[in-house]
Amino acid sequence: MMRYAIISEDVPNSLPLRLASRPAHLARLQLLQAEGRLVIAGPHPAIDSNDPGEAGFSGSLIVAEFADLATAQAWADTDPYVAAGVYARVTIKPFKHVLP
């Protein structure tokens, strides 16, 4: 197993799309967590605030373990946020966890 960073960038005004598909998106992350493969996951607020309100989010970061890059890509491609049109772009990169 190797860790991969899944770096997603939202389309403009993605908040309604995010809210509609959030339960399915979180369910997949919770499954990774239950399998012990999720390192970190969360959105990037569009403004400098933990609660951006109507400003919404500009993207997301997920770091998780997958067998290989192709498996990480396939998992990311089936994210409900992808299907809902939340993301404009998704980049997957191998990630070497050094600290802490």
CSV table of C-alpha atoms in Angstrom, one decimal:
chain,number,residue,atom,x,y,z
A,1,MET,CA,0.0,0.0,0.0
A,2,MET,CA,1.1,3.5,-0.8
A,3,ARG,CA,-0.4,6.9,0.2
A,4,TYR,CA,-1.9,9.2,-2.4
A,5,ALA,CA,-3.0,12.8,-2.2
A,6,ILE,CA,-6.2,13.5,-4.1
A,7,ILE,CA,-6.3,17.3,-4.7
A,8,SER,CA,-9.6,18.6,-6.1
A,9,GLU,CA,-10.5,22.0,-7.3
A,10,ASP,CA,-14.1,23.1,-7.4
A,11,VAL,CA,-16.1,24.7,-10.2
A,12,PRO,CA,-17.3,28.3,-9.4
A,13,ASN,CA,-20.4,28.4,-7.1
A,14,SER,CA,-20.1,24.7,-6.2
A,15,LEU,CA,-21.8,24.9,-2.8
A,16,PRO,CA,-25.3,23.7,-3.9
A,17,LEU,CA,-23.7,20.8,-5.8
A,18,ARG,CA,-21.6,19.9,-2.8
A,19,LEU,CA,-24.5,20.0,-0.4
A,20,ALA,CA,-26.7,17.8,-2.6
A,21,SER,CA,-24.0,15.0,-2.9
A,22,ARG,CA,-22.2,15.4,0.5
A,23,PRO,CA,-23.8,12.4,2.2
A,24,ALA,CA,-22.7,10.0,-0.5
A,25,HIS,CA,-19.2,11.6,-0.6
A,26,LEU,CA,-18.8,11.3,3.2
A,27,ALA,CA,-20.0,7.7,3.2
A,28,ARG,CA,-17.1,6.7,0.9
A,29,LEU,CA,-14.6,8.5,3.1
A,30,GLN,CA,-16.1,6.8,6.2
A,31,LEU,CA,-15.6,3.5,4.5
A,32,LEU,CA,-11.9,4.3,3.9
A,33,GLN,CA,-11.6,5.4,7.5
A,34,ALA,CA,-13.2,2.1,8.7
A,35,GLU,CA,-10.7,0.2,6.6
A,36,GLY,CA,-7.8,2.2,8.3
A,37,ARG,CA,-6.8,3.7,5.0
A,38,LEU,CA,-7.8,7.4,5.4
A,39,VAL,CA,-5.1,9.7,6.6
A,40,ILE,CA,-6.9,13.1,6.3
A,41,ALA,CA,-9.8,14.6,4.4
A,42,GLY,CA,-11.5,17.9,4.2
A,43,PRO,CA,-12.5,20.9,2.1
A,44,HIS,CA,-10.7,24.1,1.4
A,45,PRO,CA,-12.9,27.1,2.5
A,46,ALA,CA,-13.2,29.7,-0.3
A,47,ILE,CA,-12.5,32.4,2.3
A,48,ASP,CA,-10.2,32.6,5.4
A,49,SER,CA,-12.7,31.0,7.7
A,50,ASN,CA,-13.6,27.6,9.2
A,51,ASP,CA,-17.2,28.3,8.3
A,52,PRO,CA,-17.3,30.0,5.0
A,53,GLY,CA,-21.1,30.1,4.8
A,54,GLU,CA,-22.3,31.2,1.3
A,55,ALA,CA,-18.8,31.6,0.0
A,56,GLY,CA,-18.5,27.8,0.0
A,57,PHE,CA,-15.4,25.9,-0.8
A,58,SER,CA,-12.7,26.0,-3.5
A,59,GLY,CA,-11.7,22.3,-3.4
A,60,SER,CA,-10.8,19.4,-1.2
A,61,LEU,CA,-7.8,17.3,-0.1
A,62,ILE,CA,-7.9,13.6,0.7
A,63,VAL,CA,-4.8,11.6,1.6
A,64,ALA,CA,-5.4,7.8,1.7
A,65,GLU,CA,-3.8,4.5,1.1
A,66,PHE,CA,-4.4,2.6,-2.1
A,67,ALA,CA,-2.7,-0.4,-3.8
A,68,ASP,CA,-1.3,1.8,-6.6
A,69,LEU,CA,-1.8,5.1,-8.5
A,70,ALA,CA,-4.3,3.5,-10.9
A,71,THR,CA,-6.5,2.3,-8.0
A,72,ALA,CA,-6.4,5.7,-6.4
A,73,GLN,CA,-7.4,7.3,-9.7
A,74,ALA,CA,-10.2,4.9,-10.2
A,75,TRP,CA,-11.5,5.6,-6.7
A,76,ALA,CA,-11.3,9.4,-7.2
A,77,ASP,CA,-13.0,9.1,-10.6
A,78,THR,CA,-16.1,7.6,-8.9
A,79,ASP,CA,-16.4,10.2,-6.2
A,80,PRO,CA,-20.0,11.5,-6.0
A,81,TYR,CA,-18.6,15.0,-6.2
A,82,VAL,CA,-17.2,14.2,-9.6
A,83,ALA,CA,-20.6,12.8,-10.8
A,84,ALA,CA,-22.3,15.9,-9.4
A,85,GLY,CA,-20.0,18.3,-11.2
A,86,VAL,CA,-18.5,19.8,-8.1
A,87,TYR,CA,-14.9,19.4,-9.2
A,88,ALA,CA,-13.4,21.2,-12.2
A,89,ARG,CA,-10.1,19.3,-11.8
A,90,VAL,CA,-8.8,16.4,-9.7
A,91,THR,CA,-5.0,15.7,-9.4
A,92,ILE,CA,-3.7,12.5,-7.8
A,93,LYS,CA,-0.1,12.3,-6.6
A,94,PRO,CA,1.9,9.7,-4.6
A,95,PHE,CA,2.4,11.0,-1.1
A,96,LYS,CA,5.2,10.2,1.2
A,97,HIS,CA,4.2,10.9,4.8
A,98,VAL,CA,7.3,12.2,6.7
A,99,LEU,CA,6.0,14.2,9.7
A,100,PRO,CA,4.5,13.9,12.2
